[in-house]
Coordinates of N, CA and C in Angstrom, one line a residue:
M1 N -112.1 88.0 -26.7 CA -112.9 88.6 -27.7 C -113.7 89.9 -27.1
A2 N -113.5 90.0 -25.8 CA -114.6 91.7 -25.3 C -113.2 92.9 -25.4
A3 N -112.4 92.8 -25.6 CA -111.2 93.7 -26.1 C -111.6 93.7 -27.6
L4 N -111.2 92.6 -28.1 CA -112.6 93.3 -30.4 C -113.8 93.9 -29.5
N5 N -114.4 94.0 -29.2 CA -116.0 94.4 -29.1 C -115.2 95.4 -28.9
Y6 N -115.0 95.9 -27.5 CA -114.7 97.5 -27.3 C -113.6 98.4 -28.6
L7 N -113.5 97.2 -29.3 CA -112.3 98.1 -30.3 C -113.4 98.3 -31.3
R8 N -114.0 97.6 -31.8 CA -115.3 98.1 -33.1 C -115.8 99.3 -32.5
Q9 N -116.6 99.5 -30.6 CA -117.3 100.1 -30.7 C -117.1 101.2 -30.3
F10 N -115.6 100.8 -30.0 CA -114.6 102.7 -30.0 C -114.4 103.1 -31.6
L11 N -114.4 102.4 -32.6 CA -114.5 102.7 -33.9 C -115.5 103.7 -34.3
R12 N -116.6 102.4 -34.4 CA -118.0 103.5 -34.5 C -118.1 104.6 -33.5
D13 N -117.8 104.9 -32.5 CA -117.9 106.3 -32.1 C -117.1 107.4 -32.4
V14 N -116.1 106.9 -33.1 CA -114.8 108.0 -33.9 C -115.8 108.4 -34.9
R15 N -116.6 106.8 -35.9 CA -116.8 107.7 -37.4 C -117.9 108.0 -37.3
S16 N -119.0 107.7 -36.1 CA -120.4 108.5 -35.4 C -120.2 110.1 -35.0
Q17 N -119.1 110.2 -35.0 CA -118.3 111.7 -33.8 C -117.0 112.4 -34.3
K18 N -116.8 112.7 -36.2 CA -115.8 112.8 -36.0 C -115.0 114.3 -36.2
L19 N -116.2 115.5 -35.4 CA -116.2 116.3 -35.1 C -115.5 116.3 -33.4
R20 N -115.9 116.0 -32.6 CA -115.8 116.2 -31.4 C -114.1 114.9 -31.6
T21 N -114.3 114.1 -32.3 CA -113.2 113.5 -32.1 C -111.7 114.3 -32.9
F22 N -111.5 115.1 -33.8 CA -111.2 115.6 -34.4 C -110.2 116.7 -33.4
L23 N -111.5 117.6 -32.6 CA -110.9 118.5 -31.8 C -110.4 118.1 -30.1
T24 N -110.8 117.0 -30.1 CA -110.1 116.4 -28.8 C -108.8 116.2 -28.9
V25 N -108.5 115.6 -30.5 CA -107.2 115.3 -30.6 C -106.3 116.1 -30.7
F26 N -106.4 117.2 -31.7 CA -106.5 118.7 -32.1 C -105.5 119.5 -30.5
G27 N -106.6 119.4 -29.7 CA -106.4 119.4 -28.5 C -105.3 119.1 -27.6
I28 N -105.0 117.9 -27.5 CA -103.6 117.2 -27.3 C -102.9 117.4 -28.2
I29 N -102.6 117.7 -29.2 CA -102.0 118.1 -29.8 C -101.0 119.2 -29.6
W30 N -102.2 120.3 -29.6 CA -102.0 122.0 -29.5 C -101.0 122.4 -28.7
G31 N -102.0 121.4 -27.0 CA -101.3 121.3 -25.4 C -99.7 121.2 -25.7
T32 N -99.3 119.8 -26.0 CA -98.3 119.4 -25.5 C -97.4 120.5 -26.8
T33 N -97.5 121.0 -28.1 CA -96.6 121.7 -28.1 C -96.6 123.3 -28.3
A34 N -97.4 124.0 -27.7 CA -97.3 125.3 -27.2 C -96.2 124.9 -25.5
V35 N -96.2 123.6 -24.6 CA -95.7 123.9 -23.7 C -94.4 123.8 -23.8
T36 N -94.3 122.4 -25.3 CA -92.7 122.4 -25.4 C -92.3 123.7 -26.3
L37 N -92.9 124.5 -27.2 CA -92.7 125.6 -27.5 C -92.5 126.4 -26.5
L38 N -92.9 126.7 -25.7 CA -92.4 127.5 -24.3 C -91.1 127.9 -23.2
L39 N -91.3 126.4 -23.0 CA -90.0 125.3 -22.5 C -89.3 125.9 -23.0
A40 N -89.1 125.2 -24.5 CA -88.1 126.2 -25.7 C -87.5 127.2 -25.4
F41 N -88.4 128.4 -25.8 CA -88.4 130.0 -25.3 C -87.4 130.0 -24.2
G42 N -87.8 129.7 -23.2 CA -87.3 129.5 -21.6 C -86.1 129.1 -21.8
E43 N -85.7 128.0 -22.2 CA -84.4 127.4 -21.9 C -83.2 128.3 -22.8
G44 N -83.8 128.9 -24.5 CA -83.1 129.7 -25.1 C -82.5 131.1 -24.5
F45 N -83.7 131.7 -23.7 CA -83.7 133.1 -23.2 C -82.9 133.3 -21.9
H46 N -82.6 131.8 -21.5 CA -82.1 131.7 -20.4 C -80.4 131.6 -20.5
R47 N -80.0 130.7 -21.7 CA -78.8 130.9 -22.1 C -78.5 131.6 -22.3
Q48 N -79.0 132.5 -23.2 CA -78.5 133.8 -23.9 C -78.4 134.6 -23.3
I49 N -79.1 135.3 -21.4 CA -78.9 135.9 -20.8 C -77.6 135.3 -20.0
L50 N -77.1 134.4 -19.9 CA -76.5 133.9 -19.0 C -75.6 134.2 -20.0
I51 N -75.1 134.0 -21.2 CA -74.3 134.6 -22.8 C -73.9 136.3 -22.5
S52 N -74.3 136.9 -22.3 CA -74.3 137.7 -22.0 C -73.9 138.7 -20.5
Q53 N -74.5 138.0 -19.7 CA -73.9 138.1 -18.9 C -72.4 138.2 -18.7
R54 N -71.8 136.8 -18.8 CA -70.4 136.7 -18.9 C -69.4 137.2 -20.4
G55 N -70.0 138.0 -21.0 CA -69.5 139.2 -22.0 C -68.5 139.7 -21.5
L56 N -69.2 140.0 -20.0 CA -67.9 141.1 -19.3 C -67.4 140.3 -18.9
G57 N -67.5 139.2 -18.1 CA -67.0 138.4 -17.1 C -67.4 136.9 -16.7
D58 N -66.8 136.1 -16.5 CA -67.3 134.8 -15.7 C -67.1 134.7 -13.9
M59 N -67.9 135.3 -13.2 CA -67.3 135.5 -11.6 C -66.4 136.1 -11.8
I60 N -66.6 137.1 -11.8 CA -65.2 138.3 -11.7 C -65.9 139.6 -10.4
V61 N -65.3 139.7 -10.4 CA -65.6 140.7 -8.7 C -64.5 142.4 -9.9
I62 N -65.3 143.5 -9.5 CA -64.1 145.3 -10.4 C -64.6 145.6 -8.9
A63 N -63.4 146.3 -8.2 CA -63.4 147.2 -7.2 C -62.6 148.0 -7.6
W64 N -63.2 149.4 -7.4 CA -62.5 150.7 -7.7 C -62.0 151.2 -5.7
P65 N -60.4 152.0 -6.0 CA -60.2 152.6 -5.0 C -61.1 154.0 -4.5
A66 N -61.0 154.0 -3.4 CA -62.2 155.1 -2.8 C -61.5 155.5 -1.9
R67 N -62.6 156.7 -1.0 CA -62.0 157.0 0.3 C -62.4 157.2 1.8
T68 N -61.5 156.2 2.5 CA -61.4 156.1 3.9 C -63.4 157.2 4.6
S69 N -63.7 156.1 5.2 CA -65.3 156.5 6.0 C -65.7 157.6 7.2
K70 N -64.5 157.2 8.0 CA -64.2 157.5 9.4 C -62.9 157.7 9.6
P71 N -62.1 158.8 10.3 CA -60.9 159.1 11.4 C -60.5 157.5 12.0
W72 N -59.3 157.6 11.8 CA -58.9 156.4 12.2 C -57.5 156.4 12.5
N73 N -57.2 156.1 13.4 CA -55.5 156.3 14.1 C -54.7 157.6 14.2
G74 N -55.9 158.4 14.4 CA -55.2 160.1 14.2 C -55.8 160.7 12.7
L75 N -55.9 159.4 11.9 CA -55.6 159.9 10.5 C -57.5 160.6 10.4
P76 N -57.2 161.4 9.8 CA -58.5 162.0 9.4 C -59.9 161.2 8.6
R77 N -61.3 161.5 8.0 CA -61.5 160.7 7.0 C -61.8 161.3 5.9
G78 N -62.3 160.5 4.9 CA -62.2 161.1 3.2 C -60.4 161.0 2.8
R79 N -60.0 160.1 3.3 CA -58.1 159.8 2.5 C -58.2 159.3 1.7
P80 N -58.1 159.7 0.8 CA -58.1 158.5 -0.6 C -57.2 157.4 -0.6
I81 N -57.9 156.1 -0.9 CA -56.8 155.2 -0.7 C -56.5 155.0 -2.0
R82 N -54.7 154.9 -2.7 CA -54.7 154.7 -3.9 C -53.6 153.6 -4.4
V83 N -54.1 152.5 -5.0 CA -53.6 151.2 -4.9 C -52.2 151.3 -6.3
T84 N -51.6 150.4 -6.6 CA -50.3 150.5 -7.3 C -50.6 149.1 -7.7
Q85 N -49.2 149.1 -8.4 CA -49.8 147.3 -8.8 C -48.5 146.7 -8.0
E86 N -48.1 147.6 -7.2 CA -47.2 146.7 -5.7 C -47.9 146.4 -4.9
D87 N -49.0 146.7 -5.0 CA -50.8 146.3 -4.2 C -51.0 145.1 -4.3
V88 N -51.0 145.0 -6.3 CA -51.6 144.0 -6.7 C -50.7 142.9 -6.3
D89 N -49.7 142.7 -6.5 CA -48.3 141.8 -6.4 C -49.1 140.9 -4.6
L90 N -48.8 142.4 -4.0 CA -49.4 141.6 -2.4 C -50.0 140.8 -2.5
I91 N -51.6 141.4 -3.1 CA -52.7 140.5 -2.3 C -52.5 138.9 -3.4
R92 N -52.0 139.1 -4.3 CA -51.9 138.1 -4.9 C -51.0 136.6 -4.1
R93 N -50.4 137.7 -3.2 CA -49.3 136.7 -2.4 C -50.4 136.3 -1.1
E94 N -50.9 137.0 -0.9 CA -51.3 136.9 0.3 C -53.1 136.8 0.8
V95 N -53.5 136.8 -0.5 CA -55.2 136.3 -0.5 C -54.7 135.4 -1.3
S96 N -55.4 133.7 -0.6 CA -55.0 132.6 -1.3 C -56.2 132.1 -1.6
Q97 N -58.0 133.0 -1.0 CA -58.9 132.9 -1.8 C -59.3 133.7 -3.2
I98 N -58.0 134.2 -4.0 CA -57.9 134.9 -5.3 C -57.4 134.4 -6.1
S99 N -57.7 133.5 -7.3 CA -57.3 132.8 -8.6 C -56.3 133.8 -9.4
R100 N -56.8 134.6 -10.0 CA -56.4 136.1 -10.3 C -56.9 136.9 -10.2
I101 N -55.9 137.9 -10.8 CA -56.0 139.4 -10.2 C -55.4 140.3 -10.8
T102 N -55.4 141.6 -11.7 CA -55.1 142.5 -12.1 C -55.7 143.8 -11.4
G103 N -54.2 144.4 -11.8 CA -54.7 146.4 -12.0 C -54.9 146.6 -13.4
E104 N -56.0 148.0 -13.2 CA -56.3 148.3 -14.5 C -56.3 149.2 -14.9
Y105 N -55.9 150.3 -15.5 CA -55.6 151.6 -15.4 C -56.7 151.9 -17.0
G106 N -57.4 152.8 -17.1 CA -58.2 153.5 -18.0 C -58.2 155.2 -18.9
D107 N -58.3 155.2 -19.9 CA -58.1 156.6 -20.7 C -59.1 156.4 -21.5
G108 N -60.2 158.0 -21.5 CA -61.4 158.0 -22.6 C -60.6 158.8 -23.6
S109 N -59.3 159.5 -23.3 CA -59.0 161.3 -24.2 C -58.2 160.5 -25.3
R110 N -57.3 159.6 -25.4 CA -56.2 159.2 -26.6 C -57.3 159.1 -27.9
K111 N -56.7 159.7 -28.8 CA -56.9 159.8 -30.2 C -56.1 158.9 -30.8
F112 N -56.7 157.5 -31.4 CA -56.2 157.0 -32.3 C -56.6 156.9 -33.5
K113 N -55.8 157.2 -35.0 CA -55.1 157.6 -35.8 C -54.9 156.4 -36.6
V114 N -55.7 156.1 -37.9 CA -55.2 155.5 -39.3 C -55.6 155.6 -40.9
G115 N -54.3 156.5 -41.4 CA -55.0 157.0 -42.5 C -55.8 158.8 -42.1
R116 N -57.0 158.5 -42.5 CA -58.0 159.8 -42.3 C -58.6 159.6 -41.0
N117 N -58.5 158.4 -40.5 CA -59.5 157.5 -39.6 C -59.2 157.9 -38.0
V118 N -60.0 158.9 -37.2 CA -59.8 159.0 -36.2 C -60.8 158.9 -35.3
I119 N -60.5 158.3 -34.4 CA -61.7 157.8 -33.3 C -60.9 157.9 -31.3
V120 N -61.6 158.2 -30.4 CA -61.2 158.5 -29.3 C -62.0 157.5 -28.1
P121 N -61.6 156.4 -28.5 CA -61.9 154.8 -27.7 C -61.3 155.4 -26.1
H122 N -62.3 154.2 -25.5 CA -61.5 153.9 -24.2 C -60.2 153.2 -24.4
V123 N -59.8 152.7 -23.7 CA -58.4 152.4 -24.1 C -57.6 151.7 -22.4
S124 N -57.6 150.5 -22.1 CA -57.1 150.0 -20.5 C -55.4 149.6 -21.4
G125 N -55.4 149.8 -20.2 CA -53.9 149.2 -19.3 C -53.8 147.8 -18.9
G126 N -53.8 146.7 -19.4 CA -54.1 146.0 -18.5 C -52.8 144.5 -19.4
D127 N -53.1 143.3 -18.4 CA -52.0 141.9 -18.8 C -52.7 140.0 -19.2
P128 N -51.9 139.3 -19.3 CA -52.8 138.4 -19.9 C -54.3 138.4 -19.2
Q129 N -53.8 138.1 -17.7 CA -54.8 137.9 -17.0 C -56.5 138.3 -16.9
F130 N -55.8 140.0 -17.0 CA -57.1 140.7 -17.7 C -58.2 140.1 -18.7
A131 N -57.5 139.7 -19.8 CA -58.0 139.3 -21.2 C -59.0 138.0 -20.9
V132 N -58.0 137.1 -19.8 CA -59.0 135.9 -19.3 C -60.2 135.9 -18.4
M133 N -60.7 137.0 -17.4 CA -61.1 137.1 -16.6 C -62.3 138.1 -17.2
R134 N -62.0 139.0 -19.3 CA -62.7 139.6 -19.4 C -63.2 139.3 -20.5
N135 N -63.2 138.1 -20.1 CA -63.2 137.1 -21.7 C -63.1 138.2 -23.2
L136 N -61.5 138.5 -23.3 CA -61.1 139.1 -24.1 C -60.1 138.2 -25.1
I137 N -61.1 137.4 -25.9 CA -60.8 136.1 -27.0 C -59.9 136.8 -28.4
P138 N -59.0 136.2 -27.9 CA -58.5 137.0 -29.4 C -58.9 136.2 -31.1
D139 N -59.4 137.2 -31.9 CA -59.9 135.9 -33.7 C -57.9 136.0 -34.4
E140 N -59.1 134.6 -34.9 CA -57.7 133.8 -35.6 C -57.1 134.6 -36.5
G141 N -55.6 134.5 -36.0 CA -54.4 135.0 -36.8 C -54.3 136.1 -35.9
G142 N -54.5 136.8 -34.8 CA -53.7 137.0 -33.9 C -53.6 136.5 -32.2
R143 N -53.4 138.0 -31.9 CA -53.0 137.7 -30.2 C -53.5 138.4 -29.2
F144 N -53.6 138.3 -28.0 CA -53.5 139.1 -26.7 C -52.4 139.3 -26.5
L145 N -52.5 140.4 -25.1 CA -51.0 140.9 -24.6 C -50.0 139.8 -23.6
N146 N -49.0 139.5 -24.1 CA -48.3 138.4 -23.6 C -47.5 139.1 -22.4
S147 N -46.4 138.2 -21.7 CA -45.7 138.6 -20.8 C -44.6 139.0 -20.9
L148 N -43.8 139.1 -22.1 CA -42.8 139.9 -22.7 C -43.4 141.1 -23.5
D149 N -44.3 141.6 -23.6 CA -45.0 142.9 -24.2 C -44.9 143.3 -22.4
M150 N -45.0 142.8 -21.1 CA -45.2 143.6 -20.2 C -43.6 144.3 -19.6
E151 N -42.8 143.2 -19.5 CA -41.3 143.3 -19.7 C -41.0 144.0 -20.0
S152 N -40.7 143.9 -21.4 CA -40.0 144.8 -22.4 C -41.3 146.0 -22.2
R153 N -42.5 146.7 -21.9 CA -43.1 148.1 -22.0 C -43.2 148.0 -23.7
R154 N -43.8 147.3 -24.8 CA -44.1 147.1 -25.8 C -44.9 148.0 -26.2
R155 N -45.2 148.1 -27.3 CA -46.1 149.7 -28.0 C -46.8 148.6 -28.7
V156 N -47.7 147.8 -27.7 CA -48.6 147.2 -28.3 C -49.8 147.5 -28.4
V157 N -50.8 146.7 -29.1 CA -52.0 147.4 -28.3 C -53.2 146.3 -29.5
F158 N -53.9 146.0 -28.5 CA -55.4 144.6 -28.9 C -56.4 145.5 -29.1
L159 N -57.4 145.1 -30.1 CA -58.1 145.6 -30.8 C -59.5 145.5 -30.6
G160 N -60.5 146.4 -30.2 CA -62.3 145.3 -30.2 C -62.6 145.6 -31.2
D161 N -63.5 144.6 -31.8 CA -63.7 144.1 -33.1 C -64.6 144.8 -34.0
Q162 N -65.3 145.7 -33.2 CA -65.7 147.3 -34.0 C -64.9 148.8 -34.2
L163 N -63.9 148.7 -33.4 CA -63.2 149.8 -32.8 C -62.1 149.2 -34.8
K164 N -61.4 147.9 -34.6 CA -60.9 147.8 -35.7 C -61.6 148.0 -37.3
K165 N -63.0 147.9 -37.3 CA -63.5 148.1 -38.8 C -64.0 149.5 -38.6
D166 N -64.1 150.4 -37.6 CA -64.0 151.9 -37.3 C -63.2 152.0 -38.0
L167 N -61.7 151.8 -37.4 CA -60.1 152.5 -37.8 C -59.9 151.9 -39.3
F168 N -59.4 150.2 -39.6 CA -58.8 149.9 -40.5 C -60.1 149.7 -41.9
G169 N -61.6 149.6 -41.3 CA -62.5 149.3 -42.6 C -62.6 147.6 -42.9
V170 N -61.8 147.1 -44.3 CA -61.9 145.7 -44.0 C -60.9 145.3 -44.5
D171 N -59.7 146.7 -44.2 CA -58.0 145.7 -44.3 C -57.7 145.4 -43.4
E172 N -56.4 144.4 -43.3 CA -56.0 144.1 -42.3 C -55.2 144.7 -41.5
A173 N -56.0 144.7 -39.7 CA -55.2 145.2 -38.9 C -54.1 144.6 -38.2
V174 N -54.0 143.5 -38.2 CA -52.9 142.4 -37.2 C -51.7 142.7 -38.2
G175 N -50.5 143.0 -37.4 CA -49.3 143.7 -37.8 C -49.0 144.7 -38.1
N176 N -50.1 145.7 -38.4 CA -50.3 147.0 -39.1 C -50.1 148.2 -37.9
Y177 N -50.1 149.0 -37.8 CA -49.7 150.4 -36.9 C -50.5 151.1 -36.9
V178 N -51.2 151.4 -35.5 CA -52.6 152.4 -34.7 C -51.6 153.6 -34.6
R179 N -51.9 155.0 -34.5 CA -50.7 155.8 -33.5 C -52.0 155.9 -32.5
I180 N -51.4 155.9 -31.4 CA -52.1 156.9 -30.0 C -51.9 157.8 -29.2
S181 N -52.4 158.9 -30.0 CA -51.7 160.4 -29.5 C -50.5 160.3 -30.3
G182 N -50.4 160.4 -32.0 CA -49.1 160.1 -31.8 C -48.3 159.3 -32.5
V183 N -48.3 158.3 -31.3 CA -47.0 157.6 -30.7 C -47.7 156.2 -31.9
P184 N -46.6 155.6 -32.5 CA -46.9 154.0 -33.0 C -47.5 152.9 -32.5
F185 N -48.7 152.4 -32.6 CA -48.6 150.7 -31.7 C -48.8 150.1 -32.8
L186 N -48.0 148.9 -32.5 CA -48.2 147.6 -33.7 C -49.5 146.9 -33.3
V187 N -50.5 147.0 -33.8 CA -51.8 146.0 -34.0 C -51.2 144.4 -33.6
V188 N -51.6 143.7 -32.4 CA -51.8 142.2 -32.0 C -52.3 141.6 -32.2
G189 N -53.8 141.7 -32.3 CA -54.5 140.9 -32.5 C -55.9 142.1 -32.1
I190 N -57.1 140.7 -32.7 CA -58.7 141.4 -32.8 C -59.2 140.7 -32.5
M191 N -59.8 141.0 -30.9 CA -61.1 140.2 -30.3 C -62.3 140.1 -31.1
Q192 N -62.4 139.1 -30.9 CA -63.7 137.7 -31.5 C -64.7 138.6 -30.9
S193 N -66.0 138.7 -31.7 CA -67.3 139.1 -31.8 C -67.8 138.5 -30.7
K194 N -68.5 138.8 -29.3 CA -69.2 138.5 -28.5 C -70.4 139.7 -27.9
E195 N -71.0 138.3 -27.0 CA -72.4 139.2 -26.3 C -72.2 140.0 -24.9
Q196 N -72.9 140.9 -25.5 CA -72.4 141.7 -23.7 C -73.2 142.6 -23.5
D197 N -73.8 142.5 -22.6 CA -75.2 143.2 -22.2 C -74.2 144.1 -20.5
S198 N -73.3 144.2 -20.4 CA -73.3 145.2 -19.1 C -71.4 145.4 -19.8
S199 N -71.2 147.0 -19.1 CA -70.0 147.5 -19.0 C -69.8 148.2 -17.8
Y200 N -68.7 148.5 -17.9 CA -68.1 149.6 -16.9 C -66.7 151.1 -17.6
Q201 N -66.8 150.5 -18.9 CA -66.0 151.8 -19.8 C -66.6 151.5 -20.9
G202 N -67.8 151.2 -21.3 CA -68.0 151.1 -22.7 C -68.1 149.7 -23.2
R203 N -68.6 149.4 -24.4 CA -68.5 147.9 -24.7 C -67.0 147.5 -25.2
D204 N -66.4 146.4 -24.7 CA -65.2 146.0 -25.8 C -65.0 145.9 -26.9
K205 N -66.0 146.0 -27.7 CA -66.1 146.1 -29.2 C -65.8 147.5 -28.7
D206 N -65.6 148.1 -28.7 CA -65.4 149.9 -29.2 C -63.9 150.1 -28.2
S207 N -63.4 149.5 -27.6 CA -62.2 149.6 -26.6 C -61.1 148.9 -27.6
A208 N -60.1 149.1 -26.7 CA -58.7 148.7 -27.2 C -57.7 148.3 -25.8
S209 N -57.4 147.9 -25.4 CA -56.2 147.3 -24.6 C -55.0 147.4 -24.9
I210 N -53.7 147.6 -23.7 CA -52.5 148.2 -24.6 C -51.7 147.3 -22.5
P211 N -50.3 146.9 -23.2 CA -49.9 146.6 -21.8 C -49.7 147.6 -20.4
W212 N -50.2 147.1 -19.3 CA -50.1 148.1 -18.1 C -48.8 148.5 -17.7
S213 N -47.5 148.2 -18.1 CA -46.4 148.6 -18.1 C -46.6 150.0 -19.2
T214 N -46.8 149.5 -19.9 CA -46.2 150.8 -21.6 C -47.5 151.7 -21.2
F215 N -48.3 151.5 -20.2 CA -49.2 152.6 -19.9 C -48.5 154.2 -19.3
E216 N -48.6 152.9 -18.1 CA -47.9 153.5 -16.8 C -46.4 154.4 -17.1
S217 N -45.6 153.6 -18.4 CA -44.7 154.5 -18.3 C -45.0 156.0 -19.9
T218 N -45.6 155.5 -20.6 CA -46.2 156.3 -21.9 C -46.9 157.6 -20.6
Y219 N -47.7 157.5 -20.5 CA -48.9 158.3 -19.3 C -48.5 158.9 -18.5
G220 N -47.5 158.3 -17.4 CA -46.9 158.7 -16.3 C -48.1 158.5 -15.2
R221 N -48.5 157.1 -15.5 CA -49.8 156.6 -14.3 C -49.1 155.8 -13.7
R222 N -49.5 156.1 -11.9 CA -48.6 155.6 -10.9 C -49.8 154.5 -10.4
Y223 N -50.9 155.1 -10.1 CA -52.2 154.4 -9.1 C -53.5 154.1 -10.2
V224 N -53.5 152.6 -9.9 CA -54.1 151.5 -10.7 C -56.2 152.2 -11.0
D225 N -56.7 152.2 -11.5 CA -58.1 153.1 -11.7 C -59.0 152.1 -11.3
N226 N -59.0 150.4 -11.5 CA -59.7 149.8 -10.9 C -58.6 148.5 -10.6
L227 N -59.5 147.6 -9.9 CA -58.8 145.7 -9.5 C -59.9 145.4 -10.1
V228 N -59.3 144.3 -11.0 CA -60.0 143.2 -11.2 C -59.7 141.7 -10.8
F229 N -60.5 140.6 -10.2 CA -59.8 139.5 -9.4 C -61.3 138.3 -10.2
Q230 N -60.7 137.5 -9.6 CA -61.3 136.1 -10.0 C -61.1 135.3 -8.8
A231 N -62.6 134.5 -8.0 CA -62.0 134.2 -6.4 C -61.8 132.3 -7.0
T232 N -61.0 131.8 -6.5 CA -61.2 130.2 -6.9 C -62.2 129.5 -7.0
D233 N -63.2 130.2 -6.2 CA -64.9 129.4 -6.2 C -65.5 130.3 -5.7
R234 N -66.6 130.8 -6.7 CA -67.6 131.6 -6.8 C -68.4 131.2 -5.1
D235 N -68.2 130.5 -4.6 CA -68.6 130.2 -2.8 C -67.4 131.3 -2.1
N236 N -66.3 131.1 -2.8 CA -64.8 131.7 -2.4 C -65.3 133.7 -2.1
T237 N -66.2 134.0 -3.3 CA -66.1 135.2 -3.5 C -66.0 136.4 -2.2
E238 N -67.2 136.3 -1.5 CA -67.5 136.6 -0.3 C -66.1 136.8 0.4
E239 N -65.7 135.9 0.8 CA -64.1 136.0 1.8 C -63.1 136.5 0.8
A240 N -62.9 136.2 -0.3 CA -61.7 137.0 -1.1 C -61.8 138.3 -1.2
K241 N -63.4 138.8 -1.1 CA -63.2 140.5 -1.0 C -62.8 140.9 0.3
K242 N -63.2 140.2 1.6 CA -62.7 140.7 2.6 C -61.1 140.4 3.0
K243 N -60.8 139.2 2.4 CA -59.5 139.2 2.8 C -58.4 140.8 1.9
L244 N -59.2 141.0 0.4 CA -58.4 141.5 -0.1 C -58.5 143.0 0.5
I245 N -59.9 143.4 1.4 CA -59.8 145.2 2.2 C -59.2 144.8 3.0
A246 N -59.1 143.8 3.8 CA -57.9 143.7 4.6 C -56.5 143.6 5.2
T247 N -56.2 143.0 3.4 CA -54.7 143.0 3.2 C -55.0 145.0 2.9
L248 N -55.4 145.1 2.1 CA -55.1 147.2 1.7 C -55.2 148.0 2.8
A249 N -56.3 147.3 4.4 CA -56.9 148.2 5.3 C -55.0 148.5 6.4
R250 N -54.6 147.1 6.1 CA -53.2 146.8 6.9 C -52.5 147.7 6.5
K251 N -52.0 148.2 4.7 CA -50.7 148.3 4.5 C -50.8 149.9 4.2
Y252 N -52.8 150.4 4.3 CA -53.2 152.3 4.4 C -53.4 152.8 5.7
R253 N -53.6 152.2 6.8 CA -53.9 152.3 8.1 C -55.6 152.5 8.0

């Protein structure tokens, strides 16, 4: 009976103070909605940042060979350290904390020509592991570079999605040829469009990749421009960096 009296009193108060009741309910609804929207916006923004960051690669390290910073064993300071593909194989064998590693060549002076369209993009010399680490995912109907391309030094090329549009427009690119500095290269794949907020040689959508073995033999390049590697685990990254440096330090004194 007491509960029924409380309910009747409550209903009378609501009817007599409609404005106050409306403002109270509105405040509760608006506050809940605002908090929900802010949380949703924050979560969506966080996810977008992660997607954009991973456009360059997830958990990768990019290392550029440089010069020695001090004299050592009678050798002068300022010696250039030039890394080869043989060094990449050495690191792969000796540094257990690294799960993937590749040497990358780069060149931004090669003319790409299809018909009357001429573009000078950045072109990398890489291998299949390069695609995995750098999130270069081929679009449907194409592929990235494979081991046979490396072994046979094939003249094949993988294009960024924007570069494909600039060269071929709406026409099919996979299975057709693009001339790179006058030499025909077969297009084997186009990169899937991706978010990317960082780069070190321009956005991947505007770049191209050819086998490093082809790059080496065609352009007479012996030394890699940089190394890209991935640790076995995020917690092992610092240890992997130290072991990589120690391995090259032993070889090059």
